Coordinates of C-alpha atoms and ligand atoms in Angstrom, one line a residue:
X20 CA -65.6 -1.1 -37.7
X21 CA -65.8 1.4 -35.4
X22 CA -65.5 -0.9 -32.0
X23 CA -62.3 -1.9 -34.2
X24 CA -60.6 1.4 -34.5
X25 CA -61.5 2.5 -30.9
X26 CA -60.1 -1.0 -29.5
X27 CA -56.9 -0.3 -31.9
X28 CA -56.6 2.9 -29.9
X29 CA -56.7 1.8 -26.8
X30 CA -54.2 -1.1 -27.4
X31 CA -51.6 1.6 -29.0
X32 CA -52.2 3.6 -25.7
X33 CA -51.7 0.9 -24.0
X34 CA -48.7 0.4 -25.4
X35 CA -47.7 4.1 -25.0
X36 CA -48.4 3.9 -21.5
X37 CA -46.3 0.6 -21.3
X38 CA -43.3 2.1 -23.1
X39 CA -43.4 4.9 -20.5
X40 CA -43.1 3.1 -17.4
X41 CA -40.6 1.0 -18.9
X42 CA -38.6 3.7 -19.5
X43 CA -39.1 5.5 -16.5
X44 CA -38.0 2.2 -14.3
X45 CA -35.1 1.8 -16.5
X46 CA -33.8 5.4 -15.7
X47 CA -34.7 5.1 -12.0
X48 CA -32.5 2.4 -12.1
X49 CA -29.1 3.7 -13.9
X50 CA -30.1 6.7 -11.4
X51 CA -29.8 4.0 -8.4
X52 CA -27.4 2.5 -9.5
X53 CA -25.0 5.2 -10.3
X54 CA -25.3 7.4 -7.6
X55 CA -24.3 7.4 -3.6
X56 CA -26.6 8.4 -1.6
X57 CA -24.0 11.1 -0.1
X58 CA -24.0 12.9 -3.2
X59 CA -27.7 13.2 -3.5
X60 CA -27.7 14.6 -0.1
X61 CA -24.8 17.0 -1.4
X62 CA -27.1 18.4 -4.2
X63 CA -29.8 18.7 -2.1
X64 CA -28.4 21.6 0.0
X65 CA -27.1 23.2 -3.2
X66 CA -30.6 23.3 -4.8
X67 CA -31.8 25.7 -2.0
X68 CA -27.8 27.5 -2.5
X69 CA -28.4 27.8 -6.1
X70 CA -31.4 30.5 -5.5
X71 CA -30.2 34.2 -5.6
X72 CA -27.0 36.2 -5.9
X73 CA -24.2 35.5 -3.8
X74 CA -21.0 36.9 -3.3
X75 CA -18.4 35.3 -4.5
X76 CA -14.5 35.7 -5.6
X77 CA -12.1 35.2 -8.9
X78 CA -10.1 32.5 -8.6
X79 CA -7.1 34.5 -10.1
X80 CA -7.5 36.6 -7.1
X81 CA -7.2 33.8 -4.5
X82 CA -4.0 32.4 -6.4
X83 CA -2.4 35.2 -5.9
X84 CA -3.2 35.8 -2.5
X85 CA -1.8 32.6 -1.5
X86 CA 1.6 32.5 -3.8
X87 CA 2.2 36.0 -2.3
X88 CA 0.9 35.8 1.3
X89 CA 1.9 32.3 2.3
X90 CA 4.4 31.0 0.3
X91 CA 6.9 33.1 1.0
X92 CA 7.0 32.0 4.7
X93 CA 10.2 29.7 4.4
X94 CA 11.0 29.9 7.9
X95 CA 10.9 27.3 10.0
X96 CA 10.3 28.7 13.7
X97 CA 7.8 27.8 16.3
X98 CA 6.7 31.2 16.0
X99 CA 5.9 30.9 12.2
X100 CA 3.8 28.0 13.1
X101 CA 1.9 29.5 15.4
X102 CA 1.1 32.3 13.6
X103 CA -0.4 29.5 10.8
X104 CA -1.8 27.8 13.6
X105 CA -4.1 30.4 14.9
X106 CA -5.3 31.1 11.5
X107 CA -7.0 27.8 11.3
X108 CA -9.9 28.5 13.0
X109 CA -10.6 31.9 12.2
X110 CA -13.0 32.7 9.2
X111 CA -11.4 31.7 5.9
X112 CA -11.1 33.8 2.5
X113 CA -14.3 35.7 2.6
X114 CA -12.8 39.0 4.7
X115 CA -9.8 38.8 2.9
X116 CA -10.4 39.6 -0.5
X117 CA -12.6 41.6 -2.5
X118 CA -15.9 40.5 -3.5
X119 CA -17.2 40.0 -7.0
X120 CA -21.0 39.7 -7.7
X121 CA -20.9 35.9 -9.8
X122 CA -24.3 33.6 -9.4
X123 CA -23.1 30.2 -7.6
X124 CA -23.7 28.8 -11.6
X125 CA -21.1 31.2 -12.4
X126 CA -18.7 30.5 -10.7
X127 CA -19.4 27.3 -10.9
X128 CA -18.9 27.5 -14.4
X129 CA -16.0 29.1 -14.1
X130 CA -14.4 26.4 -12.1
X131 CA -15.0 23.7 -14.2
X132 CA -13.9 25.4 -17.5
X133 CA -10.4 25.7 -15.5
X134 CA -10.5 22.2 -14.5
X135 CA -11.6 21.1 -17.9
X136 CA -8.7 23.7 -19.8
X137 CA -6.3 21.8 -17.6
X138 CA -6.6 18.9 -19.7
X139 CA -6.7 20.5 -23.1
X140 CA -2.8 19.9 -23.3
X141 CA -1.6 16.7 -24.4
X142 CA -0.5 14.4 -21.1
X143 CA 2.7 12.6 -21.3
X144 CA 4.6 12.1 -18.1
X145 CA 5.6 14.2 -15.4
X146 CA 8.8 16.8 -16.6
X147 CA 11.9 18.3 -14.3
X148 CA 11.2 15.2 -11.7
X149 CA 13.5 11.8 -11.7
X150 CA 11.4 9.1 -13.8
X151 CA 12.3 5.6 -13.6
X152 CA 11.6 2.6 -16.3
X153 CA 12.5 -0.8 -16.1
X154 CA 14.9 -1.4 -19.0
X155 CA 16.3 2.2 -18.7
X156 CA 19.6 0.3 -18.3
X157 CA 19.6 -3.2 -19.5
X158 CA 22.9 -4.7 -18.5
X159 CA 21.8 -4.3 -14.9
X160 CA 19.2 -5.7 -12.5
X161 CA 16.3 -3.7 -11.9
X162 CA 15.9 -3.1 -8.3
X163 CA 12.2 -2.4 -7.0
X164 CA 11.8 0.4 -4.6
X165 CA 10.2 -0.5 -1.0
X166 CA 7.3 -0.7 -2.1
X167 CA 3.2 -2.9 -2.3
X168 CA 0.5 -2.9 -3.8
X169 CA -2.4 -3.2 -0.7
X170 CA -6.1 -3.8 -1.2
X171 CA -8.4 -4.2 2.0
X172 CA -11.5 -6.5 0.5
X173 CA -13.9 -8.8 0.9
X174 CA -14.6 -12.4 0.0
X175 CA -17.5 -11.4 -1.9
X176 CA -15.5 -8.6 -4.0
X177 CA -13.4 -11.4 -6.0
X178 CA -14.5 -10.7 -8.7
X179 CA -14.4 -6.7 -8.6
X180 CA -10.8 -6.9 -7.3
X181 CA -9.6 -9.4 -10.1
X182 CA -11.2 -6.9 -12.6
X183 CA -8.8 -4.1 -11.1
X184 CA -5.3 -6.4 -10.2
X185 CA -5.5 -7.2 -14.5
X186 CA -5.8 -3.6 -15.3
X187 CA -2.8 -2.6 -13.0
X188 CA -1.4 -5.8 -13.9
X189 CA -1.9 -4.5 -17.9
X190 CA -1.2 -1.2 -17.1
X191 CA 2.1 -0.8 -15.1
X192 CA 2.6 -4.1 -13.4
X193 CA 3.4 -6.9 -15.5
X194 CA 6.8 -5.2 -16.1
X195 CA 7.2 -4.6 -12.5
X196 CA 6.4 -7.6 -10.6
X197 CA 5.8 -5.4 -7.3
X198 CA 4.2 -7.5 -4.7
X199 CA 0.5 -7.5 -3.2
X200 CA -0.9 -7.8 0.4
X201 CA -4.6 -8.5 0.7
X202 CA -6.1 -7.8 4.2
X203 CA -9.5 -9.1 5.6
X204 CA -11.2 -8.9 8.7
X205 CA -12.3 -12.1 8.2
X206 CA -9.9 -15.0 6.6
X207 CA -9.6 -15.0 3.1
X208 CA -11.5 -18.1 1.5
X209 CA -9.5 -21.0 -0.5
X210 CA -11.6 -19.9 -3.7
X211 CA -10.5 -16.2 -3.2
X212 CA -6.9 -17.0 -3.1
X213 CA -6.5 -19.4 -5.2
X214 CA -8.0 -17.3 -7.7
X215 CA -5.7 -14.5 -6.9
X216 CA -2.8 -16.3 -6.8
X217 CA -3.4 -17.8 -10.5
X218 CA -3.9 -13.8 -11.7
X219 CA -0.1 -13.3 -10.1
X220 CA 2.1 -15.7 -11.0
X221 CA 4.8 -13.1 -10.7
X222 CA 4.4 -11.3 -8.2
X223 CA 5.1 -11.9 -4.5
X224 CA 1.2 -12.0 -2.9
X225 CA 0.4 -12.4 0.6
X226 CA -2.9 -12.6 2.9
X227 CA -3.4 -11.3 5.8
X228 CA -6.4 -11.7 8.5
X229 CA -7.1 -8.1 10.6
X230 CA -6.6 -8.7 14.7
X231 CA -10.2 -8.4 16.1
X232 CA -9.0 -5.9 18.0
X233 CA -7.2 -3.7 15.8
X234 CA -10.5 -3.3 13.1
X235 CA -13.4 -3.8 15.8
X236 CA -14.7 -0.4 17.6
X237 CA -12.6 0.2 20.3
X238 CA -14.2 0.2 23.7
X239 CA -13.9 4.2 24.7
X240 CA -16.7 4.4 22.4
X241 CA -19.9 5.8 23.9
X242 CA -22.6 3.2 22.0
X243 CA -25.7 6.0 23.6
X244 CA -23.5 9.0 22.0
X245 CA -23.0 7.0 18.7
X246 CA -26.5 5.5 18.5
X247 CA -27.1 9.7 18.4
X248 CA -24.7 10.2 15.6
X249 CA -25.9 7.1 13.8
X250 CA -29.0 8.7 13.7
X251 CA -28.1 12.1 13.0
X252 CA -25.7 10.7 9.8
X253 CA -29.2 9.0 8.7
X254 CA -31.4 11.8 8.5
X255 CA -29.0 14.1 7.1
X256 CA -28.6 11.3 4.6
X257 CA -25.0 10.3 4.7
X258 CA -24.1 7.6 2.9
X259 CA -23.4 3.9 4.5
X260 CA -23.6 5.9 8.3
X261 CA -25.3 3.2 9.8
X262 CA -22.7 0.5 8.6
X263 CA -20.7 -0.7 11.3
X264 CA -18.6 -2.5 9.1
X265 CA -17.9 1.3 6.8
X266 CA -16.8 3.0 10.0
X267 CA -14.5 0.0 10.7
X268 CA -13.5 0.1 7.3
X269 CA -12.4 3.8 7.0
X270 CA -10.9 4.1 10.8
X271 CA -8.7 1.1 9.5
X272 CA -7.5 2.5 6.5
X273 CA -6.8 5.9 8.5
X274 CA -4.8 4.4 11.2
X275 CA -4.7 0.7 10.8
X276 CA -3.0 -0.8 8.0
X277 CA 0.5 0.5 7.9
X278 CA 0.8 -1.0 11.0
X279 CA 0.0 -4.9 10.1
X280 CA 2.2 -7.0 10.2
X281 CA 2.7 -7.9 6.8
X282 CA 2.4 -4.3 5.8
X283 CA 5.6 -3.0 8.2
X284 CA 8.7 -4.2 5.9
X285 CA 7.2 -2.0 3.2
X286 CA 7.6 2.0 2.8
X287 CA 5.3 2.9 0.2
X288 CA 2.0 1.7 -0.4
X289 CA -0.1 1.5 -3.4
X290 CA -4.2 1.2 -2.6
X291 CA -6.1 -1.5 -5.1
X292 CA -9.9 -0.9 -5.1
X293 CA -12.0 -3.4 -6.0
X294 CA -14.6 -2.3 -9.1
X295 CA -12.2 1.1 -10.3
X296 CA -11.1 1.4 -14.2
X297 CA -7.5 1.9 -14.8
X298 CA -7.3 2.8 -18.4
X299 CA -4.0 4.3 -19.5
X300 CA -0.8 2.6 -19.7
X301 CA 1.9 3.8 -17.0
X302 CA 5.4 3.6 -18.6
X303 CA 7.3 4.7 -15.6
X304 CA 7.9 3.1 -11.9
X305 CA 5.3 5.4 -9.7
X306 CA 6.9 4.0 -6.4
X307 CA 10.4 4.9 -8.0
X308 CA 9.0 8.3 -9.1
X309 CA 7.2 8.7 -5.2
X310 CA 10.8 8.1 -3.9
X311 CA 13.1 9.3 -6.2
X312 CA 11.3 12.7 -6.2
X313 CA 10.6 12.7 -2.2
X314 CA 6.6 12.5 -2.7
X315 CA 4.9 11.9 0.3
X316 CA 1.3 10.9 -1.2
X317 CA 0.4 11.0 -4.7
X318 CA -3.8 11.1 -6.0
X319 CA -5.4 11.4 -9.1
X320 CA -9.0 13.2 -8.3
X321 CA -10.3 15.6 -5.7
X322 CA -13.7 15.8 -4.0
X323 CA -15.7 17.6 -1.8
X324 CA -17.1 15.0 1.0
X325 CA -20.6 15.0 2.8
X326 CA -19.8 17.9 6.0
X327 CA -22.0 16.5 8.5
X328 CA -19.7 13.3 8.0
X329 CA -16.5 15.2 9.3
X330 CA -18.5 17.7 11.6
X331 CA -15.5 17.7 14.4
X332 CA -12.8 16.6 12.6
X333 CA -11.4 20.2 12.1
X334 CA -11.9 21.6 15.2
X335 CA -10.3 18.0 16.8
X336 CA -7.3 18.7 14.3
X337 CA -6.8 22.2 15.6
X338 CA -7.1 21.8 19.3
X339 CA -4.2 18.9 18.6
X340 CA -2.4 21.6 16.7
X341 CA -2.6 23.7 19.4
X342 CA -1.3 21.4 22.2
X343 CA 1.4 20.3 19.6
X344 CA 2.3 23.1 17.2
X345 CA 5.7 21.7 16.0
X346 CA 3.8 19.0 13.3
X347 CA 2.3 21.8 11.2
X348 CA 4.6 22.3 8.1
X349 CA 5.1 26.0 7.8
X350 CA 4.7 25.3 3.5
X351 CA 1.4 23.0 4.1
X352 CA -1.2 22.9 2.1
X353 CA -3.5 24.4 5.1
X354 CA -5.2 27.2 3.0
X355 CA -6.4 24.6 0.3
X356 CA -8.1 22.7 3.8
X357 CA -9.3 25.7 4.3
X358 CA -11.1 27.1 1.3
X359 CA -14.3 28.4 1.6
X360 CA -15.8 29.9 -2.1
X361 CA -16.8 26.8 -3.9
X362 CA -19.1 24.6 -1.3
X363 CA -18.8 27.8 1.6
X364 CA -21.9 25.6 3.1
X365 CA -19.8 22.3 3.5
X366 CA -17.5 25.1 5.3
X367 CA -19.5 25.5 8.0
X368 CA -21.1 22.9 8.9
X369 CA -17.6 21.2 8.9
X370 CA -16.7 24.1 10.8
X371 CA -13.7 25.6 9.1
X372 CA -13.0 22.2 6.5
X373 CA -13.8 23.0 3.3
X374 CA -14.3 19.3 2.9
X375 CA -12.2 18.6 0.2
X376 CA -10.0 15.9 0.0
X377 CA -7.8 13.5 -2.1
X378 CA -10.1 10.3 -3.2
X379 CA -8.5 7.7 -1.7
X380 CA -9.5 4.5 -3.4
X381 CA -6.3 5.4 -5.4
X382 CA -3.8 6.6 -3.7
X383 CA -0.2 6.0 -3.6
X384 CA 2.2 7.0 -0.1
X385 CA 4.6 6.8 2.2
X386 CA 3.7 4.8 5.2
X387 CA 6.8 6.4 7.0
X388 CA 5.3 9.2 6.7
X389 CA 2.1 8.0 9.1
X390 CA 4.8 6.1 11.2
X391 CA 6.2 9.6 12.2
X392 CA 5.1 11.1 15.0
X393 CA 3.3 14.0 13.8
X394 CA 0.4 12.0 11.9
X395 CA 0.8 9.1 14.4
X396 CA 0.0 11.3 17.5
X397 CA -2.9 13.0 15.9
X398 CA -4.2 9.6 15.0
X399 CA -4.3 9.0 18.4
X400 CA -5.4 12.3 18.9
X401 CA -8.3 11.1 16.9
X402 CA -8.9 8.2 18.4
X403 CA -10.1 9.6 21.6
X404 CA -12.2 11.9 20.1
X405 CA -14.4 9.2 18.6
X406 CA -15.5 10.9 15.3
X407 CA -15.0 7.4 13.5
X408 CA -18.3 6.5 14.9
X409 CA -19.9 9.5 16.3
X410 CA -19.7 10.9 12.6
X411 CA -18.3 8.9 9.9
X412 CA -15.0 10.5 9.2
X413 CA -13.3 8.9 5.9
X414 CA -10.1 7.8 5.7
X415 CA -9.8 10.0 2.4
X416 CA -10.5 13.3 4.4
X417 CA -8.6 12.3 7.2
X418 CA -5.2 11.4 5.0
X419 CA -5.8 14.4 3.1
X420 CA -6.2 16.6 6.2
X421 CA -3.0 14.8 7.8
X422 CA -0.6 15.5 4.4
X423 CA -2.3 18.8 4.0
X424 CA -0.7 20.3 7.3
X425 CA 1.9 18.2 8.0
X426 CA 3.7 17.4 4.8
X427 CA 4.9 20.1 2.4
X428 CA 2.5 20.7 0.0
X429 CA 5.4 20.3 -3.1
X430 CA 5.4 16.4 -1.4
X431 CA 1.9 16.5 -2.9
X432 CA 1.7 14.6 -6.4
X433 CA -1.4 15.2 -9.2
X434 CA -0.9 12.0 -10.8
X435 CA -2.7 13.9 -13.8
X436 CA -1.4 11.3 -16.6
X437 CA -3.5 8.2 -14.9
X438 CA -6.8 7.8 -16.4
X439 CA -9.1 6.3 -13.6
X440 CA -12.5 5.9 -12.7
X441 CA -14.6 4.8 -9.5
X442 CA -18.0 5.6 -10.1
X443 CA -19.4 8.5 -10.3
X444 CA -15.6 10.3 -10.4
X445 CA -13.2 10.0 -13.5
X446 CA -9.5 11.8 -14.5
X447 CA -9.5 11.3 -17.9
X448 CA -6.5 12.9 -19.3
X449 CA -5.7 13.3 -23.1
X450 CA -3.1 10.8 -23.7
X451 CA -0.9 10.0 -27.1
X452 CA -3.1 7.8 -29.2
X453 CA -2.6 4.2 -28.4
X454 CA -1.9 4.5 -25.0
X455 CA -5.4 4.7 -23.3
X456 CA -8.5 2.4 -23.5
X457 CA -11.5 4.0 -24.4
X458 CA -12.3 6.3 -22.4
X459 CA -14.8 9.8 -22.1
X460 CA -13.6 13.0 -23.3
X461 CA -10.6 14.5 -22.1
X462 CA -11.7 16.6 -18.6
X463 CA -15.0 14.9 -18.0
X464 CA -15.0 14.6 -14.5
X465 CA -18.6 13.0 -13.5
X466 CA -22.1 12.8 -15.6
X467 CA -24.4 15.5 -15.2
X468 CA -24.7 17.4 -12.2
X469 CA -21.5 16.8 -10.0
X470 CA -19.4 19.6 -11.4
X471 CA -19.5 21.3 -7.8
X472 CA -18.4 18.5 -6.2
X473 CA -15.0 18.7 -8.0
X474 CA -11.8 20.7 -6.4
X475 CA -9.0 19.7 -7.7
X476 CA -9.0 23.1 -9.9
X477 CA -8.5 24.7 -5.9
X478 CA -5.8 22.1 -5.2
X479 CA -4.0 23.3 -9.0
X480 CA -4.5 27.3 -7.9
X481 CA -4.0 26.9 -4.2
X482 CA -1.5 24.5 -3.0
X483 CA -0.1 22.7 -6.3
X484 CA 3.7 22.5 -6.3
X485 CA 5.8 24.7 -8.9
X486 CA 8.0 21.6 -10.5
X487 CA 4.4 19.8 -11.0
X488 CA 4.9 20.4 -14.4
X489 CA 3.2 17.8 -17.4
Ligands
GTP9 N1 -12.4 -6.9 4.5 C1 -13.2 -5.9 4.4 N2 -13.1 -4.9 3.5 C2 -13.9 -3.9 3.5 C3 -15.0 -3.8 4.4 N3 -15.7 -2.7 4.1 C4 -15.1 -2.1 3.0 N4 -14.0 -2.8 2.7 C5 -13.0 -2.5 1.6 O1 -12.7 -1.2 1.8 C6 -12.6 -0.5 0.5 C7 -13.6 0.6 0.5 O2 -14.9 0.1 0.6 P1 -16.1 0.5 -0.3 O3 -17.3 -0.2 0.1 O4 -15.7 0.4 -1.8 O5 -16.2 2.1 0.1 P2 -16.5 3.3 -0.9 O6 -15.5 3.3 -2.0 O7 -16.5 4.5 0.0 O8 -17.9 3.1 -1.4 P3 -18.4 2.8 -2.9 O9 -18.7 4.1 -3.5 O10 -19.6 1.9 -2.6 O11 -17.4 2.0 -3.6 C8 -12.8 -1.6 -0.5 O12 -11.6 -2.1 -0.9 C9 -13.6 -2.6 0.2 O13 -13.4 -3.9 -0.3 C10 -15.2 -4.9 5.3 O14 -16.1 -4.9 6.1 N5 -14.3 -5.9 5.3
NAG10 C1 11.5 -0.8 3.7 O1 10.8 0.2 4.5 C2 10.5 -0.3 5.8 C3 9.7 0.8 6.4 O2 10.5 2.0 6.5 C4 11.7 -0.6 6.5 O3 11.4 -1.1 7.8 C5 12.5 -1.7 5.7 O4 13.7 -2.0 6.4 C6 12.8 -1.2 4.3 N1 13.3 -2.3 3.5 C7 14.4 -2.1 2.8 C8 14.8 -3.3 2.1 O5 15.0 -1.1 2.7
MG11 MG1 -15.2 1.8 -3.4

């Protein structure tokens, strides 16, 4: 009897013991799963921020320094620009307002209960700008604006691409029709566009194979000095810094794509990400709305990005700026680049970038707009420096840098009605009932833990146009 009972013990111990390391593998792998390893590199450096008080500022105080400061500079001279120009490498924010003692949590905290108050209000579409809808007059012909959808993908992403095309099919497109251009550096495979062409029936779709030379590194590349970076990226834990194929990936998307072929009788562009969630519906024609209202480039979530990543990409910017101050728009959006409170170590060690930058796996622009010669010649610019390998500059922080001081920032569109999510990153707005799929809360940017990582509260306070009104 008493063997019995002690063998029933251990067994339920065993079991115990079995539950637990069930569980614990199970949550290791959502963990995996759900999270880059950029990000986890991110929080890393903030666990050793988070310790002590530091000096920080209101963010009512650093509105109103840049409405009254900045904005008012309306002229246009060379001599403006300069004076803009030799700003951006001096020491941001920190000597020019008054500090408040606030815990990083704090203010933190603070931040996010702006964000999240931003989306208390009930969405419905942009007001004061020209909104377009099909059927708005009947008895005529609707006439599309200049305008594709574009996804650069894989073979092996079929199926994560025909999840996204149906909800922007579901979503917005099905009344439109607009066309798509897919672009590989490899060919596209009979299965993947036969596939694709079955989801679009209606819509004029086209395939498009990369020039070896236009997407492969090109040859002013040092291989010793980016072996060094490679390694660099790897130990400071950058995500996807020793994929060839990434760096490819994001120089293309920076300076590449408007420039195929199949991509050059189209103005604006509309980015389709393979594996993103697209859940409210969109009642109005955005490529109308991007050029009816002069919108340069239009986003829906902004993120701070891993600073050893874009190291030299600000300094590279500004001794371009220097040789070539004309491109800088005296209204630009260069003290948003430039802000220093939140992530003030991503600052520095992107040496005067505060990092944060328009996620670009939506994004909606005007190619034009890279075809000019202000973005075109920095690309170049660019080019030469190398950073695409030597770091792992992103196309997102490098299109955000390039309409953040070259485009007025009012050319700058929150698309804050657009409920979207690519992991770990949602905008969820709150919508009229009916016209969003399940979705989380109102506001909830990321799950636990990634609250820092979000700026678009400093885009809204810093830079956000005045007719940007919901
Ligand atoms: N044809 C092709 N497309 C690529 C390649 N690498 C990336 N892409 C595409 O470029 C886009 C961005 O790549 P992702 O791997 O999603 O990069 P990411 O969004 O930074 O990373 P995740 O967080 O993993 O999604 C996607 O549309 C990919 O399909 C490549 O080597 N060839
Ligand atoms: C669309 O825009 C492109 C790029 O600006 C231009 O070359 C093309 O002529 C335009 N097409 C139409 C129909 O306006
Ligand atoms: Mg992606």
């Amino acid at each position: 009897m008493f063997q019995f009972l002690h063998l029933l013990r251990r067994r339920s111990q065993q079991r115990v013991i079995v539950a637990i390391v069930t569980l614990i593998l199970f949550i290791t792998l959502i963990t995996v799963h759900y999270r880059n390893p950029e990000y986890s590199e991110i929080l890393g450096d903030h666990v050793t921020y988070y310790h002590g008080k530091v000096k920080e500022y209101t963010s009512d105080k650093l509105s109103g320094l840049y409405s009254s400061a900045f904005d008012s500079s309306s002229s246009n001279s060379l001599e403006a620009k300069l004076e803009i120009i030799d700003m951006l490498d001096k020491p941001a924010l920190k000597q020019e307002l008054s500090p408040v003692e606030q815990t990083r949590e704090e203010f933190i905290a603070e931040r996010h209960q702006g964000y999240s108050n931003l989306f208390t209000k009930m969405i419905t579409e942009p007001k004061g700008l020209q909104l377009t809808k099909i059927g708005d007059s009947p008895d005529q012909p609707y006439e599309l604006a200049n305008a594709t959808f574009v996804s650069l993908v894989r073979n092996s992403e079929l199926r994560a691409v025909i999840s996204t095309i149906t909800q922007i099919e579901s979503t917005f497109n099905n009344k439109y029709h607009y066309p798509y251009v897919f672009l590989n550096d490899e060919t596209f495979s009979d299965q993947f566009k036969e596939k694709i062409l079955k989801l679009l029936p209606n819509s004029k779709v086209e395939f498009g194979v990369i020039n070896r030379e236009d997407w492969n590194k090109p040859s002013n590349i040092d291989l010793a000095k980016e072996e060094e970076g490679v390694k660099a990226l790897e130990d400071a834990g950058v995500g996807y810094s020793a994929m060839l194929s990434y760096h490819n990936m994001c120089r293309y998307y920076s300076g590449g794509f408007y420039k195929h072929e199949l991509m050059q009788k189209y103005r604006y562009y509309w980015r389709v990400e393979p594996g993103v969630k697209y859940f409210c519906d969109i009642e109005y024609d955005l490529f109308k709305f991007m050029h009816d209202n002069n919108k340069v480039y239009g986003f829906v979530i902004a993120l701070y990005d891993s600073p050893e990543s874009v190291k030299s990409l600000w300094p590279t910017t500004v001794e371009f700026l220097k040789q070539n101050p004309e491109y800088i728009h005296v209204n630009s959006a260069h003290a948003w680049l430039r802000e220093n409170l939140q992530n003030p170590s991503n600052y520095e060690r992107a040496h005067g970038y505060s990092t944060c930058h328009f996620w670009s796996n939506f994004e909606i622009a005007d190619m034009d707009f890279y075809r000019q010669p202000a973005y075109s010649s920095w690309m170049e610019h660019l080019e030469k420096a190398g950073g695409f390998y030597y770091e792992r500059w992103g196309d997102a922080p490098v299109h955000s840098v390039g309409v953040g001081l070259f485009a007025d920032k009012k050319d700058i569109h929150w698309f804050r009605d657009i409920g979207y999510f690519h992991p770990p990153y949602y905008n969820a707005p709150l919508r009229e009932k009916g016209k969003c799929l399940k979705m989380p809360a109102p506001g909830t940017f990321a799950g636990g833990g990634l609250k820092d990582q979000d700026c678009l509260y400093n885009w809204v306070n810093m830079a956000m146009g005045e007719d940007d009104h919901y």
